[in-house]
Structure formats: structure tokens, C-alpha cells
Short mmCIF file of C-alpha atoms and ligand atoms in Angstrom, two decimals:
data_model
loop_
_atom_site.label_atom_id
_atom_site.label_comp_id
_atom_site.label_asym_id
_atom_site.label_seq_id
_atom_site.Cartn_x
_atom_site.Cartn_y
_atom_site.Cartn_z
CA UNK A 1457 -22.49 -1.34 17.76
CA UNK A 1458 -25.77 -2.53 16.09
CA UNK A 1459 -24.41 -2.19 12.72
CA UNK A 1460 -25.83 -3.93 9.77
CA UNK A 1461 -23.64 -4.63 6.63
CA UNK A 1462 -25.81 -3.04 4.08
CA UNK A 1463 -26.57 0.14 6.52
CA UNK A 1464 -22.67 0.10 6.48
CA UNK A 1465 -22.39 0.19 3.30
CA UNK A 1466 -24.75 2.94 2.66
CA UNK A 1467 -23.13 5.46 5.30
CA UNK A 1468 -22.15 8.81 4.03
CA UNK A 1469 -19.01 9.59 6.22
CA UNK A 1470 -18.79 12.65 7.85
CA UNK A 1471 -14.79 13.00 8.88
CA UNK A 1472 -16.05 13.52 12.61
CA UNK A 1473 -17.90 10.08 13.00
CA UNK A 1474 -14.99 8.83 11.46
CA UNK A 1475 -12.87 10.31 14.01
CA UNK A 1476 -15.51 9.19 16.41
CA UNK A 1477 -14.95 5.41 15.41
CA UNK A 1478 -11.16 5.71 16.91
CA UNK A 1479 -12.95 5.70 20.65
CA UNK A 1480 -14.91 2.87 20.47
CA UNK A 1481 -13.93 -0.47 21.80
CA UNK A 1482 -11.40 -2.58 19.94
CA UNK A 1483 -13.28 -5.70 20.12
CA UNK A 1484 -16.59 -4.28 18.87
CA UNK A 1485 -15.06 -2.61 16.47
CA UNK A 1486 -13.18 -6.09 15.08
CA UNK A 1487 -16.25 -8.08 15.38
CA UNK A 1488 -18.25 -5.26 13.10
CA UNK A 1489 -15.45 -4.77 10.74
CA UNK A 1490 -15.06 -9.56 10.57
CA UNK A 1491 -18.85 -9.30 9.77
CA UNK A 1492 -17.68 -7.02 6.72
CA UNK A 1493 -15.84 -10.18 5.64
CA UNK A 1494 -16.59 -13.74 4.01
CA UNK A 1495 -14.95 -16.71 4.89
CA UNK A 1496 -12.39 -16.48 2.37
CA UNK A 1497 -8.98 -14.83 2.60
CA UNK A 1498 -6.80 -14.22 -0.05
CA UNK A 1499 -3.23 -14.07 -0.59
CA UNK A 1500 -1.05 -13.44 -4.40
CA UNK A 1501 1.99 -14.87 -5.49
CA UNK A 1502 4.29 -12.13 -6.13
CA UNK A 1503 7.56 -10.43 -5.77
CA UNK A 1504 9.16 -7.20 -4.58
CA UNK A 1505 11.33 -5.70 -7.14
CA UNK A 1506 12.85 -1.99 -6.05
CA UNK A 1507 14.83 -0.40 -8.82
CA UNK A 1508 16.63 2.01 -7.51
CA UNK A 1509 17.13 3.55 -3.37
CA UNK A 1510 18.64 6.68 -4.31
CA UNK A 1511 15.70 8.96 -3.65
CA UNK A 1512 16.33 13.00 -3.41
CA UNK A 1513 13.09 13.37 -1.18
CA UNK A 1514 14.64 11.92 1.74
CA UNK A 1515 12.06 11.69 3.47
CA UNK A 1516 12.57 11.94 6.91
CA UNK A 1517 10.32 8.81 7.38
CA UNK A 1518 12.25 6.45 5.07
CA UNK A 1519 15.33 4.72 5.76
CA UNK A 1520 15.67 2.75 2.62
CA UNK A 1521 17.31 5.72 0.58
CA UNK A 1522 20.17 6.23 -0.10
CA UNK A 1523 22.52 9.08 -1.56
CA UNK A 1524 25.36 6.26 -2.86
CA UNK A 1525 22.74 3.58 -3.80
CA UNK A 1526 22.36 1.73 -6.91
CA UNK A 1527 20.06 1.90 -10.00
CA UNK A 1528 19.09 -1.35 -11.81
CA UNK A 1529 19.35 -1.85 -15.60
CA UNK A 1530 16.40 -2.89 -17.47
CA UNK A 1531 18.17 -6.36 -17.83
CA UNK A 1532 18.71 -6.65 -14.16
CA UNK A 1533 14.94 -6.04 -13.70
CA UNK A 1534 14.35 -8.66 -16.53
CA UNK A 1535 15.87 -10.85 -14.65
CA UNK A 1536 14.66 -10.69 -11.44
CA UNK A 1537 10.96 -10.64 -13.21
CA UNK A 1538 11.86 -14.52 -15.00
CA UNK A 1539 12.83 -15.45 -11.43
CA UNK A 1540 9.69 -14.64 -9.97
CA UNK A 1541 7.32 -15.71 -12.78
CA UNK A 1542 9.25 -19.12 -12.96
CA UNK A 1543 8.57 -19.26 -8.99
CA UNK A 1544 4.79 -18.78 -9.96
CA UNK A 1545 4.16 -15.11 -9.70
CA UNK A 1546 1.13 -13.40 -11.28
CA UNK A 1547 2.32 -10.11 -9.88
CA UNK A 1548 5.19 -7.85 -10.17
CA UNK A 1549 5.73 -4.91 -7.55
CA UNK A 1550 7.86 -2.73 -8.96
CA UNK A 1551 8.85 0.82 -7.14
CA UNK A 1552 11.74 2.49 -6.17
CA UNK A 1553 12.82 6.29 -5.37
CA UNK A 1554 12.74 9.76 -6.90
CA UNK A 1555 16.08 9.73 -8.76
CA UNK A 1556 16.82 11.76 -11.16
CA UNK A 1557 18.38 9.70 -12.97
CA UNK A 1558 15.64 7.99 -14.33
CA UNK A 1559 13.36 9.31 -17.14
CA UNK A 1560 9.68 7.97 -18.62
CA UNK A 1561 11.98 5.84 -21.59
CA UNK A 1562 13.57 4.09 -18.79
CA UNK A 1563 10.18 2.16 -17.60
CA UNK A 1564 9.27 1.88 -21.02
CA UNK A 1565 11.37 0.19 -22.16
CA UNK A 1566 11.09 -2.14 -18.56
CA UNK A 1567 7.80 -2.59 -18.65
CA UNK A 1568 7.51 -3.62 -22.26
CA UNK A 1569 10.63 -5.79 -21.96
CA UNK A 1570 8.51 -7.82 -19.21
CA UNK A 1571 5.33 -7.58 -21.37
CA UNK A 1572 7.04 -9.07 -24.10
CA UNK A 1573 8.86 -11.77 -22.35
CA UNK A 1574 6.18 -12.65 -19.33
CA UNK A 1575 2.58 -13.02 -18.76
CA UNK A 1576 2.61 -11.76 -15.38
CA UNK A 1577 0.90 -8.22 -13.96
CA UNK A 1578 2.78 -5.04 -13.73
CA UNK A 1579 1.88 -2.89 -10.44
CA UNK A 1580 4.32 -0.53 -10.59
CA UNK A 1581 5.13 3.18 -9.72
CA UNK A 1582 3.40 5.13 -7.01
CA UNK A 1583 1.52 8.49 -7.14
CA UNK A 1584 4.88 10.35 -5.86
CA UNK A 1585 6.85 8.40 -8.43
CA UNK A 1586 4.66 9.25 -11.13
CA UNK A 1587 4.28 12.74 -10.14
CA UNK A 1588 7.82 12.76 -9.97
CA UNK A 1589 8.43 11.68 -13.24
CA UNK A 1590 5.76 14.34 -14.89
CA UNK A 1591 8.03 16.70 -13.29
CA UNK A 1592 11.35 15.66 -14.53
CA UNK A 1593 9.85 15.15 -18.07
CA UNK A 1594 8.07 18.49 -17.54
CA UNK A 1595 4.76 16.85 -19.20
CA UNK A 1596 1.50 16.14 -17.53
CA UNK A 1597 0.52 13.37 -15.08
CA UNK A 1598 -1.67 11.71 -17.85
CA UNK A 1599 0.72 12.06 -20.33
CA UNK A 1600 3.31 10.20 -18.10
CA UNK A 1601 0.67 7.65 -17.04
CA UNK A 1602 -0.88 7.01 -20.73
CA UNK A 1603 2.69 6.05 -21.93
CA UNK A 1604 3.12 4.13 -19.42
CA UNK A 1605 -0.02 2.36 -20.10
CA UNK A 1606 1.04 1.57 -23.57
CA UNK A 1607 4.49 0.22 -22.50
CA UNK A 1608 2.66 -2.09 -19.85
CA UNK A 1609 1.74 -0.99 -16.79
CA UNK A 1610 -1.25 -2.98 -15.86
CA UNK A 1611 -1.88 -1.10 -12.07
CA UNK A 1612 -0.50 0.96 -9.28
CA UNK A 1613 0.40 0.54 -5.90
CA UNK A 1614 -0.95 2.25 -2.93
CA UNK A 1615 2.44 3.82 -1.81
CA UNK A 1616 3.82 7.54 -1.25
CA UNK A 1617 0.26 8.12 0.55
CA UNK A 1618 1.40 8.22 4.03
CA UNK A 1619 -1.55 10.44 5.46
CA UNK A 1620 -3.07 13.04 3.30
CA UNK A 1621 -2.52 16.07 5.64
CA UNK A 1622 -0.16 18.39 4.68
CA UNK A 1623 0.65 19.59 8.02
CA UNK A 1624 1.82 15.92 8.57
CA UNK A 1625 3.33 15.65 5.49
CA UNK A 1626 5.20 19.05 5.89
CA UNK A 1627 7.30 16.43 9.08
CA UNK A 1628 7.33 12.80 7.67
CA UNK A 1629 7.95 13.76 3.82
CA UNK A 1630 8.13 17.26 3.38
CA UNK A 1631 9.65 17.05 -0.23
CA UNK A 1632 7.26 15.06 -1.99
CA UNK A 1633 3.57 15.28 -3.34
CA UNK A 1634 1.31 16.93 -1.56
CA UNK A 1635 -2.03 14.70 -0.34
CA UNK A 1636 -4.27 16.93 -3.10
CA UNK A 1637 -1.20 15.88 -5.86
CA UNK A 1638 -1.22 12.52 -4.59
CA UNK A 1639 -4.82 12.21 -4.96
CA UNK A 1640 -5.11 13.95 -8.35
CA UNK A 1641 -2.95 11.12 -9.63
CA UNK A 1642 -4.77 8.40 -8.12
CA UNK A 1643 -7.81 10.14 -9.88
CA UNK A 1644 -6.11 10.53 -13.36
CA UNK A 1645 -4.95 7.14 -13.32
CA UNK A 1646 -8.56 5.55 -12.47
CA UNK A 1647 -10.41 8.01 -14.76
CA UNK A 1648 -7.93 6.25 -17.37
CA UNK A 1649 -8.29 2.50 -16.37
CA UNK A 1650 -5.98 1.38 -14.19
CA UNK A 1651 -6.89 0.26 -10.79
CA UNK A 1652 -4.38 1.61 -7.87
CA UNK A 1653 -4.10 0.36 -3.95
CA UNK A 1654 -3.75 2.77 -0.90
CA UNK A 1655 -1.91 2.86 2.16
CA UNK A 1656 -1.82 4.13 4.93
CA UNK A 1657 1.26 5.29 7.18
CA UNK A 1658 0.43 5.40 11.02
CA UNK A 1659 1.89 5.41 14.30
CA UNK A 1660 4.31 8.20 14.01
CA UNK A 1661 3.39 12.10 14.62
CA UNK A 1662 -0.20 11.79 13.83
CA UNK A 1663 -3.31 11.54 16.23
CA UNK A 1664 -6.79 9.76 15.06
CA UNK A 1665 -8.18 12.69 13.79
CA UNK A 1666 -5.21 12.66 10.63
CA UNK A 1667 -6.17 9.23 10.00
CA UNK A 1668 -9.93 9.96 10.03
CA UNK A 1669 -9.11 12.85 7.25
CA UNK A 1670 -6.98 10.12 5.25
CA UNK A 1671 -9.52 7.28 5.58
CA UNK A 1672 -12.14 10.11 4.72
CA UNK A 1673 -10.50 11.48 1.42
CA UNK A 1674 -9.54 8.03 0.28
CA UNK A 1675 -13.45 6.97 1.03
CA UNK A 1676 -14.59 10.24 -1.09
CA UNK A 1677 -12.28 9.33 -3.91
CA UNK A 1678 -13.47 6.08 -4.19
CA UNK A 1679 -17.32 7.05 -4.06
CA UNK A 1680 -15.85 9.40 -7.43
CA UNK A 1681 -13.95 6.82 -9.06
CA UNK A 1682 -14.33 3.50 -7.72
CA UNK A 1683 -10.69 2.75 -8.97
CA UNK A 1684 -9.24 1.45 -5.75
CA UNK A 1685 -8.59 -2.23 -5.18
CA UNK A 1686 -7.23 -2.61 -1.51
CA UNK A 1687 -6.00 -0.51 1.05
CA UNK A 1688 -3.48 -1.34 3.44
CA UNK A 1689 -2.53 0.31 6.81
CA UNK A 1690 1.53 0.57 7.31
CA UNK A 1691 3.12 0.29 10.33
CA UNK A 1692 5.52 2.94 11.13
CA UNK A 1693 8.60 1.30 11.68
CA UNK A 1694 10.98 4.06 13.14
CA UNK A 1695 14.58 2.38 13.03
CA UNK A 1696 16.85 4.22 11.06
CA UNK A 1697 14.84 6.70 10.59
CA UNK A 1698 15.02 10.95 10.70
CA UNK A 1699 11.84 10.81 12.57
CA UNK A 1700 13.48 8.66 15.51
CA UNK A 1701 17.38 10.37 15.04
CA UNK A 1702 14.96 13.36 15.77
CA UNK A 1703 13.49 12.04 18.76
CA UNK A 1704 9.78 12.45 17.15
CA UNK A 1705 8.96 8.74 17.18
CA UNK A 1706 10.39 5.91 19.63
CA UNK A 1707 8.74 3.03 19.09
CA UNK A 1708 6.45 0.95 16.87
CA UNK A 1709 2.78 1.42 17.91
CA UNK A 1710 0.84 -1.34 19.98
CA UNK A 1711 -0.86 -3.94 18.66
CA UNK A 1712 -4.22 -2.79 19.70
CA UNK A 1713 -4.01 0.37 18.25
CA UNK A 1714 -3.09 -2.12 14.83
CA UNK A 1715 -6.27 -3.89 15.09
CA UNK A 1716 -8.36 -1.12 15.54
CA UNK A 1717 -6.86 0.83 12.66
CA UNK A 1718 -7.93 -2.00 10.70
CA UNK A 1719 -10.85 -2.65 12.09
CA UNK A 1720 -11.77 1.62 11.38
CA UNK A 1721 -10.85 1.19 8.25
CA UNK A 1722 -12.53 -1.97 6.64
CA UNK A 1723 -16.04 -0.20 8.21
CA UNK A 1724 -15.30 3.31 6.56
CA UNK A 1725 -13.89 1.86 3.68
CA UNK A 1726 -16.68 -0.23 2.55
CA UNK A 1727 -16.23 0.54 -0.70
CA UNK A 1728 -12.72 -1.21 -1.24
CA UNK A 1729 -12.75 -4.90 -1.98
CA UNK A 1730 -9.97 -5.52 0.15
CA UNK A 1731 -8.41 -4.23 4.04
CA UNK A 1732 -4.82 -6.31 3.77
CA UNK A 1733 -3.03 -7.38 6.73
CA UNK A 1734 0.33 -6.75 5.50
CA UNK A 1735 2.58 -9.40 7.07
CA UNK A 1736 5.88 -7.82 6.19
CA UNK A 1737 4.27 -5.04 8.99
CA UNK A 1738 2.32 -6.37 11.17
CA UNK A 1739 4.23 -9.82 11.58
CA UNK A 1740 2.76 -13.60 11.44
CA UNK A 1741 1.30 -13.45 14.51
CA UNK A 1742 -0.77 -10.07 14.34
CA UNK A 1743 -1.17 -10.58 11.03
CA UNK A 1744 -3.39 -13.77 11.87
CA UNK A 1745 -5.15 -11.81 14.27
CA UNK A 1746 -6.15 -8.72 11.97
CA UNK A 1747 -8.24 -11.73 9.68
CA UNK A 1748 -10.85 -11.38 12.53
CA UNK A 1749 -10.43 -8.16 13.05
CA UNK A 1750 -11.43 -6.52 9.43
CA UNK A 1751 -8.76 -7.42 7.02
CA UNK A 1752 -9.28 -9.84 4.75
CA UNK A 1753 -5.88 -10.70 2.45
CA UNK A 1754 -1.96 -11.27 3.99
CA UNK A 1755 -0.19 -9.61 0.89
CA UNK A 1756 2.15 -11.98 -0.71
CA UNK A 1757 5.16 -14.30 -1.09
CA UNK A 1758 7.03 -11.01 -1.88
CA UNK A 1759 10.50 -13.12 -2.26
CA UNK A 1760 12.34 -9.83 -1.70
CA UNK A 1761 11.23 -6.47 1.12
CA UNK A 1762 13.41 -4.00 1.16
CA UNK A 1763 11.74 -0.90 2.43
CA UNK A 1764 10.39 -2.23 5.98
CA UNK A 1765 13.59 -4.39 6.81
CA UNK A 1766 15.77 -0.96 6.27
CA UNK A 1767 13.75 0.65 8.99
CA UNK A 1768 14.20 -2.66 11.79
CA UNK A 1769 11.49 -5.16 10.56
CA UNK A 1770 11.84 -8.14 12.34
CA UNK A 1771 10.09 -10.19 9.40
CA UNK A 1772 11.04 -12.71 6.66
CA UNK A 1773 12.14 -11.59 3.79
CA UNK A 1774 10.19 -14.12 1.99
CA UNK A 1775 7.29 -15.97 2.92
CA UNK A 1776 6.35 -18.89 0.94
CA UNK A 1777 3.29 -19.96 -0.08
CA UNK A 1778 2.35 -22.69 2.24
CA UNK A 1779 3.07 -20.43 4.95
CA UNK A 1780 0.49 -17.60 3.71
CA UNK A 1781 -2.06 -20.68 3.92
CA UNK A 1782 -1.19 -21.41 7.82
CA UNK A 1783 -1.43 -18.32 8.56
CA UNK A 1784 -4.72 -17.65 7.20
CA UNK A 1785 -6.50 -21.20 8.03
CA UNK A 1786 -5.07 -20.59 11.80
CA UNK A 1787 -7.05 -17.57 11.98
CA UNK A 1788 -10.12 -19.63 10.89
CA UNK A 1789 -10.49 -18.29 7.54
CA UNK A 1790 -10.27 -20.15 4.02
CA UNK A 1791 -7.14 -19.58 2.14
CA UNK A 1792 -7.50 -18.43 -1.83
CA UNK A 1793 -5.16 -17.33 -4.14
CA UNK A 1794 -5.98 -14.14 -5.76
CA UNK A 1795 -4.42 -11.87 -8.82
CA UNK A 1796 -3.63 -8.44 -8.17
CA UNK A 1797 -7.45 -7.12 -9.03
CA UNK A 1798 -8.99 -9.80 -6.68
CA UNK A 1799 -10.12 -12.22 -8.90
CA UNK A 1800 -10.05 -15.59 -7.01
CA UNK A 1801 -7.58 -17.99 -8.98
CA UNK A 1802 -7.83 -20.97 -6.50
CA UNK A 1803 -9.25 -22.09 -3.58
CA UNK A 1804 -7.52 -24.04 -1.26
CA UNK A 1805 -9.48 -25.85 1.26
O1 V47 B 3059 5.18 4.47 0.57
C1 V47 B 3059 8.52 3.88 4.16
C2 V47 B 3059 6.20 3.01 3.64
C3 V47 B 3059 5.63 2.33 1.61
C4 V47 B 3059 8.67 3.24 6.21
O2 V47 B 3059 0.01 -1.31 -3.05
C5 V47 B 3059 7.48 2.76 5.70
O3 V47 B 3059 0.09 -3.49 -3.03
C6 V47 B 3059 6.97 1.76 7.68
O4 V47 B 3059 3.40 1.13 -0.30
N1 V47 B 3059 8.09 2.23 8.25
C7 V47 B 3059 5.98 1.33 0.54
N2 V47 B 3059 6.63 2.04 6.41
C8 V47 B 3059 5.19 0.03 0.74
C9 V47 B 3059 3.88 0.08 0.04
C10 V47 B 3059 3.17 -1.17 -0.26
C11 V47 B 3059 3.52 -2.34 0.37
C12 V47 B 3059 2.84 -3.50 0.05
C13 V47 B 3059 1.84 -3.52 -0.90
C14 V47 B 3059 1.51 -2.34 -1.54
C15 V47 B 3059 0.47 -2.36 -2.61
C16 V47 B 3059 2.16 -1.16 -1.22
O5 V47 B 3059 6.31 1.95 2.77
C17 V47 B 3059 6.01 3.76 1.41
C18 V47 B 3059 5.89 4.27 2.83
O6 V47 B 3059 4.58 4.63 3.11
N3 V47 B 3059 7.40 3.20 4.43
N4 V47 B 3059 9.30 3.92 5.26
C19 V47 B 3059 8.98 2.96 7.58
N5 V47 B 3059 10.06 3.45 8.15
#
């Protein structure tokens, strides 16, 4: 590939070249998608907080719900907040489930709670949450998201996006947002200033050409908006799952299909500031590897998964700080801490 970065970044994707990307070499494809990159690699201080796992989706991807689970008080989430920002986070990543037992007061009042006590970011809710909620309040999504707005919430995470194809969707999540509701959110909540991640799902029931269409739509959206911060490819872990009860998935996929997922996506997505290597998913070791291979960020200290570790992950819960560094200065690269809209808050040499 005789790719320049600026010609890269000038590309108009058709979803078929996209699709087309999938057959080329891994190794071209990583050294393309490194060139992408600078030297530095970031990493954020932050922690995990899930609210609730009873979910009435079920998705048959997910094994973290749960019909007797538990639903935290504001305090509880209070708590756990002044844990993490005495530990040094600048982020909070708060999500949970579609329960019906929550309502728009309930993050309200959480979010202005931690606003009032903390000076830390809150990235909270997902499109499917939020969608959720504008259905259970029977209001509109930017209704939902502008009070939320006002109560705190500073920026969204890239969850619930799994791959936007419904005929996908209609097996891995069949009763949540659709991939047009999903992205109508995404674009509500940009037009309105706040920033948002997106993921990825893969390595379950869908071929390259679903995660050309995803990488495409996301790519589109972004060339509309220009709200997206970072997008990060999940591993399909299928323990626990429907999807593996059902015989649909057996295993996690190989770590050369990984890399060049990553590597596919920090070319097409040239216009995100960020390709993460999610540790939690990938693991130290691949995780290293994806820095030269596109990705350019590990995530964070997280102090507490959930979601992965109920479908088999292998992985820490928690991965401290120094460790973040290793991992990033062993694959060459120069470690930086980062807030959650990529603004560089150290450097560590
Ligand atoms: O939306 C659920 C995925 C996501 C499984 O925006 C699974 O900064 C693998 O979105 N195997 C939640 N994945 C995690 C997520 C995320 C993580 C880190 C950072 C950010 C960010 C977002 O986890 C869900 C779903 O796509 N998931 N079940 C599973 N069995």
C-alpha cells in the first residue's frame, strides 16, 4: 500500500473499498494504519462504575445481566465516584442496563450529586440507554439528553453500538435500538455538544462486509458531526453467553483478525482522534501489539470491569497506572496521560 497520510485523510469511503481493506495483508495494513500515529500514546485515569445489571433487553450477546441483580443508590454511586477521584481519576464511566426501574430524576440527581461534590468528568449513558430512557419517560431523545446535560453529563460512551446492521442486530441484541436509532442519538447528542466514543462489537455472527457498513456509517457520521472522540473495537467474548448456549459463536476470534480490525479501522476512520486498544479485551500482550498496529491509547486504570469478566475475560480487573506506562513504552511508544476529550495532561518520558 503506497498510502500517504494526507491522501488518507482525504478519502471518501465507498463501503466496498472498505470491505476491500479486510483482504489485504495484516502487516501492511498495521504499518499504514502506525504511520497514522505519533509517537505518543495515551492512557486516562479512570474508573468503571455500572449501576445497575438488571437489563430487560437481554441481549443474547451479554452475559452481565441479570433478572435478580441489583440497582445502586445515588449514595452508593457517590461513593464509589470519591474513591476513584481520591485514587486520581479525571474520568467517570458510568453505564449500566435497561431497567425499568430507573427514570431521567434518577441520573439527575447522580450526576449533579458528583458535579457538586467532584471535579472529575462524567461519561455516562450509552445511545441504547438514553434511547431507553426517552422511551420510559415517553419524551424525546434531546429532551432526555438536554436534562441530562444540565444535571452533568459532560460525554458519552461508545457502547450499545455493536454493528449497525439490523440483520445482525435482529441475533446479537434483538431488543434494543436499532443502528439508525443508535445513530440518531449519537447525532442529537453531538449536534448539542457533547462528544461521544464508538465501539465496535466483532468476532461473533458477522463477516467483514458488516464491519465495513459499521466502520462506514460511523465514518459518515463523523464527516456530519465531527462529535466522536475515539472508537474502540470489542472483542466478542462468548462465555456465558446466548450466542455460545446457542452454539452461534465458540470461541474468541484470533489475534490477527484483532490487529487487522484495528489496523482497518484507524485508516477508514481518519477522522477520529483516537483507535484504543482496549486492554480489558484484547489483553496486555495484544494490547502492546495493536500500538504498532493503528491504535493509539490502552483505555484506563478502570479499577472495576464488570461487563467483559461476566462473559470469561481472562484480564485484571484493575490495571494501575504504572502498568498502562509498561505497556505502552514496551511497544516503543511514549506514554501520556490524557482526559477523556484527548487533551494531553502529562507526558511521561
Ligand atoms: O456495549 C457486551 C460490549 C460494551 C460483551 O466509550 C461485550 O470509552 C465482549 O462500550 N463480549 C460495553 N463485549 C463496553 C463499552 C466501552 C468500554 C470501554 C470504553 C468505552 C468508551 C466503552 O461491551 C457493550 C457491548 O458492546 N459487550 N457483552 C461480550 N460478551
Amino acid at each position: 500500500m503506497e498510502w500517504k497520510k494526507r491522501d488518507i485523510g482525504k478519502i471518501k469511503w465507498k463501503k466496498r473499498d472498505i470491505e476491500g481493506l479486510f483482504n489485504l495483508n495484516v502487516h501492511e495494513l498495521g504499518e499504514t494504519a502506525n504511520s497514522l500515529n505519533t509517537k505518543l500514546a495515551t492512557f486516562v485515569v479512570n474508573r468503571h462504575i455500572n449501576y445497575t445489571d438488571v437489563c430487560i433487553s437481554k441481549c443474547p450477546l451479554c452475559a452481565f445481566h441479570n433478572d435478580n441483580g441489583y440497582l445502586m443508590s445515588v449514595k452508593e454511586v457517590v461513593r464509589k465516584a470519591k474513591e476513584a477521584v481520591n485514587a486520581g481519576a479525571t474520568e467517570l464511566h458510568i453505564v449500566g442496563g435497561h431497567n425499568p426501574e430507573v427514570n431521567l430524576e434518577y441520573f439527575e440527581e447522580m450526576f449533579s450529586a458528583i458535579k457538586a461534590k467532584f471535579q472529575v468528568v462524567v461519561k455516562a449513558l450509552t445511545a441504547t440507554e438514553v434511547h431507553f430512557l426517552s422511551k420510559i419517560e415517553k419524551c424525546s431523545v434531546k429532551e432526555v439528553l438536554s436534562r441530562l446535560k444540565a444535571a452533568g453529563l459532560d460525554a458519552m460512551p461508545g457502547g450499545g453500538a455493536e454493528i449497525l446492521d439490523d440483520r445482525i442486530r435482529r441475533i446479537i441484541c434483538p431488543n434494543k435500538a436499532t443502528s439508525d436509532e443508535w445513530l440518531a442519538v449519537m447525532r442529537t447528542a453531538h449536534k448539542m455538544g457533547i462528544r461521544s466514543n464508538a465501539t465496535m462489537l466483532f468476532g461473533h455472527v458477522e463477516d467483514v462486509k458488516h464491519r465495513a457498513r459499521h466502520l462506514y456509517r460511523l465514518w459518515k457520521l463523523q464527516e456530519e458531526t465531527g462529535g466522536f472522540l475515539a472508537f474502540i473495537p470489542l472483542v466478542f467474548h462468548p462465555e456465558n453467553t446466548e450466542l455460545k448456549r446457542r452454539g452461534l459463536v465458540k470461541e474468541k476470534t484470533s489475534p490477527v483478525d484483532v490487529l487487522k480490525t484495528i489496523a482497518v479501522s484507524r485508516i477508514v476512520l481518519h477522522n477520529f482522534a483516537s483507535v484504543r486498544a482496549y486492554w480489558v479485551m484484547l489483553g496486555e500482550k495484544l494490547a502492546q501489539i495493536a500500538l504498532n498496529y493503528g491504535a493509539n491509547d490502552v483505555d484506563g486504570t478502570l479499577m472495576e470491569e464488570r461487563v467483559t469478566h461476566a462473559a470469561g475475560a481472562k484480564t485484571p480487573l484493575y490495571m494501575p497506572e504504572d502498568k498502562l506506562m509498561s505497556i505502552i513504552k514496551g511497544a516503543g511508544k511514549i506514554p501520556a496521560e490524557r482526559d477523556t476529550f484527548y487533551n494531553i495532561l502529562q507526558v511521561i518520558p
